[in-house]
Amino acid sequence: MLSRYVVPQDDTNTMFIELRHVSETEGVTPAWWADRTIMVPGGQLPADSYEAGQRQPGDYEAQVSQRPIAIHGLEHIGATDRGVMMFRNQTRRGIRAVQAGRDPAGLCRDAGMVIPTYCNDTVTRMAPDGDPATDRRLMRETGRRLAESYLKAPPLLTSTAIG
């Protein structure tokens, strides 16, 4: 698991702070986690070739292919970008709230409180059912089961995480 903090430095530069959480109980540290020299900025593994990066781009390819300041009108938004659009809308609502003298939604003024985000990078492969309605139901059920298991044992909600 990885905790990543992305801190804007100015309008066009960002600092990445990454903390990797390796399970001591499993006794395994993947070689690519241990060897930072094979990673590209942002903690990503590089594509096997330029062509592979173009055919199956990952986060890194998407990040480095953008302009210093993104022009949203040039984007080709797909169904998988729904979360990005939801986040942008939430951010805009928060900006408007602050401009109007209100607190943005979700603001926590308790300095000692740990805010659980419950995010992770779990990818589960499922064979398509063939029926779109059944596929959606199966994805929701699987997502719910993963979320429930994650909520039962969330990482970093201990006194050492607050420290």
PDB file of C-alpha atoms in Angstrom:
ATOM      1  CA  MET A   1       0.000   0.000   0.000  1.00  0.00           C
ATOM      2  CA  LEU A   2       1.109   3.541  -0.628  1.00  0.00           C
ATOM      3  CA  SER A   3       0.252   6.860   0.995  1.00  0.00           C
ATOM      4  CA  ARG A   4       0.886   9.691  -1.406  1.00  0.00           C
ATOM      5  CA  TYR A   5       0.764  13.395  -0.683  1.00  0.00           C
ATOM      6  CA  VAL A   6       0.794  15.706  -3.692  1.00  0.00           C
ATOM      7  CA  VAL A   7       1.728  19.218  -2.609  1.00  0.00           C
ATOM      8  CA  PRO A   8       1.450  22.101  -5.094  1.00  0.00           C
ATOM      9  CA  GLN A   9       4.553  24.308  -5.097  1.00  0.00           C
ATOM     10  CA  ASP A  10       3.219  26.923  -7.524  1.00  0.00           C
ATOM     11  CA  ASP A  11       0.906  27.009 -10.561  1.00  0.00           C
ATOM     12  CA  THR A  12       2.932  24.486 -12.568  1.00  0.00           C
ATOM     13  CA  ASN A  13       5.071  22.443 -10.129  1.00  0.00           C
ATOM     14  CA  THR A  14       4.130  19.765  -7.626  1.00  0.00           C
ATOM     15  CA  MET A  15       6.055  17.879  -4.948  1.00  0.00           C
ATOM     16  CA  PHE A  16       5.238  14.192  -4.414  1.00  0.00           C
ATOM     17  CA  ILE A  17       5.708  12.696  -0.954  1.00  0.00           C
ATOM     18  CA  GLU A  18       5.237   8.929  -0.887  1.00  0.00           C
ATOM     19  CA  LEU A  19       5.223   6.490   2.003  1.00  0.00           C
ATOM     20  CA  ARG A  20       5.157   2.790   1.175  1.00  0.00           C
ATOM     21  CA  HIS A  21       3.561   0.391   3.617  1.00  0.00           C
ATOM     22  CA  VAL A  22       5.125  -3.057   3.335  1.00  0.00           C
ATOM     23  CA  SER A  23       3.650  -5.937   5.302  1.00  0.00           C
ATOM     24  CA  GLU A  24       6.187  -7.252   7.785  1.00  0.00           C
ATOM     25  CA  THR A  25       3.936 -10.230   8.526  1.00  0.00           C
ATOM     26  CA  GLU A  26       4.133 -11.395   4.916  1.00  0.00           C
ATOM     27  CA  GLY A  27       7.896 -10.969   4.929  1.00  0.00           C
ATOM     28  CA  VAL A  28       7.930  -9.880   1.307  1.00  0.00           C
ATOM     29  CA  THR A  29       9.107  -6.608  -0.160  1.00  0.00           C
ATOM     30  CA  PRO A  30       8.539  -6.538  -3.917  1.00  0.00           C
ATOM     31  CA  ALA A  31      11.820  -5.804  -5.682  1.00  0.00           C
ATOM     32  CA  TRP A  32      10.341  -2.866  -7.550  1.00  0.00           C
ATOM     33  CA  TRP A  33       9.341  -1.244  -4.223  1.00  0.00           C
ATOM     34  CA  ALA A  34      12.808  -1.673  -2.833  1.00  0.00           C
ATOM     35  CA  ASP A  35      14.637  -0.435  -5.952  1.00  0.00           C
ATOM     36  CA  ARG A  36      13.665   3.192  -6.606  1.00  0.00           C
ATOM     37  CA  THR A  37      16.052   3.383  -9.581  1.00  0.00           C
ATOM     38  CA  ILE A  38      13.635   1.445 -11.794  1.00  0.00           C
ATOM     39  CA  MET A  39      10.699   3.742 -11.033  1.00  0.00           C
ATOM     40  CA  VAL A  40       9.680   6.880 -12.879  1.00  0.00           C
ATOM     41  CA  PRO A  41       8.556  10.003 -10.955  1.00  0.00           C
ATOM     42  CA  GLY A  42       5.360   9.525  -9.013  1.00  0.00           C
ATOM     43  CA  GLY A  43       6.219   5.971  -7.963  1.00  0.00           C
ATOM     44  CA  GLN A  44       5.190   4.391 -11.251  1.00  0.00           C
ATOM     45  CA  LEU A  45       6.873   1.562 -13.086  1.00  0.00           C
ATOM     46  CA  PRO A  46       7.928   2.613 -16.577  1.00  0.00           C
ATOM     47  CA  ALA A  47       6.264   1.143 -19.651  1.00  0.00           C
ATOM     48  CA  ASP A  48       8.236  -1.636 -21.339  1.00  0.00           C
ATOM     49  CA  SER A  49       8.606   0.540 -24.439  1.00  0.00           C
ATOM     50  CA  TYR A  50       7.394   3.838 -25.884  1.00  0.00           C
ATOM     51  CA  GLU A  51       4.852   1.931 -27.979  1.00  0.00           C
ATOM     52  CA  ALA A  52       3.557   0.047 -24.918  1.00  0.00           C
ATOM     53  CA  GLY A  53       3.146   3.367 -23.101  1.00  0.00           C
ATOM     54  CA  GLN A  54       1.106   4.692 -26.023  1.00  0.00           C
ATOM     55  CA  ARG A  55      -1.049   1.582 -26.425  1.00  0.00           C
ATOM     56  CA  GLN A  56      -1.707   1.045 -22.714  1.00  0.00           C
ATOM     57  CA  PRO A  57      -0.914   4.318 -20.967  1.00  0.00           C
ATOM     58  CA  GLY A  58      -0.756   4.383 -17.197  1.00  0.00           C
ATOM     59  CA  ASP A  59      -0.928   7.233 -14.711  1.00  0.00           C
ATOM     60  CA  TYR A  60       2.627   8.351 -15.471  1.00  0.00           C
ATOM     61  CA  GLU A  61       2.001   8.665 -19.209  1.00  0.00           C
ATOM     62  CA  ALA A  62      -1.166  10.649 -18.520  1.00  0.00           C
ATOM     63  CA  GLN A  63       0.652  12.970 -16.110  1.00  0.00           C
ATOM     64  CA  VAL A  64       3.681  13.742 -18.273  1.00  0.00           C
ATOM     65  CA  SER A  65       1.630  14.216 -21.444  1.00  0.00           C
ATOM     66  CA  GLN A  66      -0.312  17.133 -19.956  1.00  0.00           C
ATOM     67  CA  ARG A  67       0.535  20.779 -20.343  1.00  0.00           C
ATOM     68  CA  PRO A  68       1.913  22.657 -17.333  1.00  0.00           C
ATOM     69  CA  ILE A  69      -1.623  23.977 -16.817  1.00  0.00           C
ATOM     70  CA  ALA A  70      -4.288  21.602 -18.131  1.00  0.00           C
ATOM     71  CA  ILE A  71      -6.834  22.882 -20.621  1.00  0.00           C
ATOM     72  CA  HIS A  72      -9.925  20.857 -19.803  1.00  0.00           C
ATOM     73  CA  GLY A  73     -11.504  21.691 -23.167  1.00  0.00           C
ATOM     74  CA  LEU A  74      -8.825  19.580 -24.887  1.00  0.00           C
ATOM     75  CA  GLU A  75      -9.591  16.476 -22.828  1.00  0.00           C
ATOM     76  CA  HIS A  76     -11.375  13.430 -24.166  1.00  0.00           C
ATOM     77  CA  ILE A  77     -13.484  12.470 -21.161  1.00  0.00           C
ATOM     78  CA  GLY A  78     -14.577   8.844 -20.984  1.00  0.00           C
ATOM     79  CA  ALA A  79     -16.808   6.817 -18.681  1.00  0.00           C
ATOM     80  CA  THR A  80     -13.836   5.972 -16.465  1.00  0.00           C
ATOM     81  CA  ASP A  81     -13.275   9.692 -15.802  1.00  0.00           C
ATOM     82  CA  ARG A  82     -16.512  10.039 -13.852  1.00  0.00           C
ATOM     83  CA  GLY A  83     -14.666  10.236 -10.527  1.00  0.00           C
ATOM     84  CA  VAL A  84     -12.377  12.961 -11.888  1.00  0.00           C
ATOM     85  CA  MET A  85     -15.397  15.002 -12.961  1.00  0.00           C
ATOM     86  CA  MET A  86     -17.088  14.468  -9.589  1.00  0.00           C
ATOM     87  CA  PHE A  87     -13.932  15.636  -7.807  1.00  0.00           C
ATOM     88  CA  ARG A  88     -13.634  18.723 -10.013  1.00  0.00           C
ATOM     89  CA  ASN A  89     -17.267  19.626  -9.353  1.00  0.00           C
ATOM     90  CA  GLN A  90     -16.776  19.137  -5.606  1.00  0.00           C
ATOM     91  CA  THR A  91     -13.684  21.350  -5.721  1.00  0.00           C
ATOM     92  CA  ARG A  92     -15.562  24.068  -7.639  1.00  0.00           C
ATOM     93  CA  ARG A  93     -18.414  23.970  -5.113  1.00  0.00           C
ATOM     94  CA  GLY A  94     -15.870  24.296  -2.303  1.00  0.00           C
ATOM     95  CA  ILE A  95     -14.188  27.273  -3.978  1.00  0.00           C
ATOM     96  CA  ARG A  96     -17.555  28.989  -4.456  1.00  0.00           C
ATOM     97  CA  ALA A  97     -18.461  28.328  -0.816  1.00  0.00           C
ATOM     98  CA  VAL A  98     -15.225  29.937   0.389  1.00  0.00           C
ATOM     99  CA  GLN A  99     -15.766  32.887  -1.975  1.00  0.00           C
ATOM    100  CA  ALA A 100     -19.216  33.328  -0.407  1.00  0.00           C
ATOM    101  CA  GLY A 101     -17.751  33.225   3.117  1.00  0.00           C
ATOM    102  CA  ARG A 102     -18.870  29.663   3.939  1.00  0.00           C
ATOM    103  CA  ASP A 103     -16.858  26.577   4.819  1.00  0.00           C
ATOM    104  CA  PRO A 104     -16.458  24.007   2.046  1.00  0.00           C
ATOM    105  CA  ALA A 105     -18.135  20.638   2.566  1.00  0.00           C
ATOM    106  CA  GLY A 106     -16.054  18.230   4.635  1.00  0.00           C
ATOM    107  CA  LEU A 107     -13.861  20.836   6.317  1.00  0.00           C
ATOM    108  CA  CYS A 108     -12.536  19.593   9.653  1.00  0.00           C
ATOM    109  CA  ARG A 109     -11.182  22.198  12.057  1.00  0.00           C
ATOM    110  CA  ASP A 110     -10.159  19.649  14.742  1.00  0.00           C
ATOM    111  CA  ALA A 111      -6.351  19.725  14.453  1.00  0.00           C
ATOM    112  CA  GLY A 112      -5.914  16.435  16.340  1.00  0.00           C
ATOM    113  CA  MET A 113      -8.382  14.421  14.300  1.00  0.00           C
ATOM    114  CA  VAL A 114      -7.257  11.776  11.819  1.00  0.00           C
ATOM    115  CA  ILE A 115      -9.514  11.896   8.787  1.00  0.00           C
ATOM    116  CA  PRO A 116      -9.918   8.399   7.329  1.00  0.00           C
ATOM    117  CA  THR A 117      -9.993   8.487   3.542  1.00  0.00           C
ATOM    118  CA  TYR A 118     -10.460   4.755   2.979  1.00  0.00           C
ATOM    119  CA  CYS A 119      -8.827   4.798  -0.429  1.00  0.00           C
ATOM    120  CA  ASN A 120      -6.730   2.016  -1.847  1.00  0.00           C
ATOM    121  CA  ASP A 121      -5.491   0.669  -5.136  1.00  0.00           C
ATOM    122  CA  THR A 122      -7.155  -2.741  -5.216  1.00  0.00           C
ATOM    123  CA  VAL A 123      -7.884  -4.033  -8.713  1.00  0.00           C
ATOM    124  CA  THR A 124     -10.145  -7.049  -9.073  1.00  0.00           C
ATOM    125  CA  ARG A 125     -10.570  -8.854 -12.368  1.00  0.00           C
ATOM    126  CA  MET A 126     -14.029 -10.163 -13.198  1.00  0.00           C
ATOM    127  CA  ALA A 127     -15.167 -11.998 -16.284  1.00  0.00           C
ATOM    128  CA  PRO A 128     -17.929 -10.074 -18.069  1.00  0.00           C
ATOM    129  CA  ASP A 129     -21.382 -11.567 -17.667  1.00  0.00           C
ATOM    130  CA  GLY A 130     -22.655 -10.413 -21.053  1.00  0.00           C
ATOM    131  CA  ASP A 131     -25.654  -8.624 -19.581  1.00  0.00           C
ATOM    132  CA  PRO A 132     -24.815  -4.959 -18.777  1.00  0.00           C
ATOM    133  CA  ALA A 133     -27.298  -4.822 -15.877  1.00  0.00           C
ATOM    134  CA  THR A 134     -25.804  -7.957 -14.307  1.00  0.00           C
ATOM    135  CA  ASP A 135     -22.277  -6.612 -14.854  1.00  0.00           C
ATOM    136  CA  ARG A 136     -23.171  -3.382 -13.026  1.00  0.00           C
ATOM    137  CA  ARG A 137     -24.762  -5.328 -10.168  1.00  0.00           C
ATOM    138  CA  LEU A 138     -21.720  -7.626  -9.844  1.00  0.00           C
ATOM    139  CA  MET A 139     -19.327  -4.650  -9.879  1.00  0.00           C
ATOM    140  CA  ARG A 140     -21.337  -2.899  -7.164  1.00  0.00           C
ATOM    141  CA  GLU A 141     -21.497  -6.051  -5.026  1.00  0.00           C
ATOM    142  CA  THR A 142     -17.763  -6.668  -5.427  1.00  0.00           C
ATOM    143  CA  GLY A 143     -16.958  -3.033  -4.655  1.00  0.00           C
ATOM    144  CA  ARG A 144     -19.179  -3.136  -1.580  1.00  0.00           C
ATOM    145  CA  ARG A 145     -17.496  -6.328  -0.302  1.00  0.00           C
ATOM    146  CA  LEU A 146     -14.044  -4.799  -0.818  1.00  0.00           C
ATOM    147  CA  ALA A 147     -15.100  -1.578   0.939  1.00  0.00           C
ATOM    148  CA  GLU A 148     -16.592  -3.493   3.876  1.00  0.00           C
ATOM    149  CA  SER A 149     -13.411  -5.541   4.331  1.00  0.00           C
ATOM    150  CA  TYR A 150     -11.332  -2.378   4.111  1.00  0.00           C
ATOM    151  CA  LEU A 151     -13.485  -0.600   6.698  1.00  0.00           C
ATOM    152  CA  LYS A 152     -13.097  -3.537   9.113  1.00  0.00           C
ATOM    153  CA  ALA A 153      -9.303  -3.136   9.138  1.00  0.00           C
ATOM    154  CA  PRO A 154      -8.363   0.334   7.873  1.00  0.00           C
ATOM    155  CA  PRO A 155      -4.646   1.060   7.774  1.00  0.00           C
ATOM    156  CA  LEU A 156      -2.992   3.934   9.576  1.00  0.00           C
ATOM    157  CA  LEU A 157      -5.733   4.632  12.113  1.00  0.00           C
ATOM    158  CA  THR A 158      -3.506   3.942  15.078  1.00  0.00           C
ATOM    159  CA  SER A 159      -1.709   6.245  17.473  1.00  0.00           C
ATOM    160  CA  THR A 160       1.508   5.765  15.478  1.00  0.00           C
ATOM    161  CA  ALA A 161      -0.185   7.234  12.411  1.00  0.00           C
ATOM    162  CA  ILE A 162      -1.107  10.389  14.301  1.00  0.00           C
ATOM    163  CA  GLY A 163       2.393  10.828  15.745  1.00  0.00           C
TER     164      GLY A 163
END
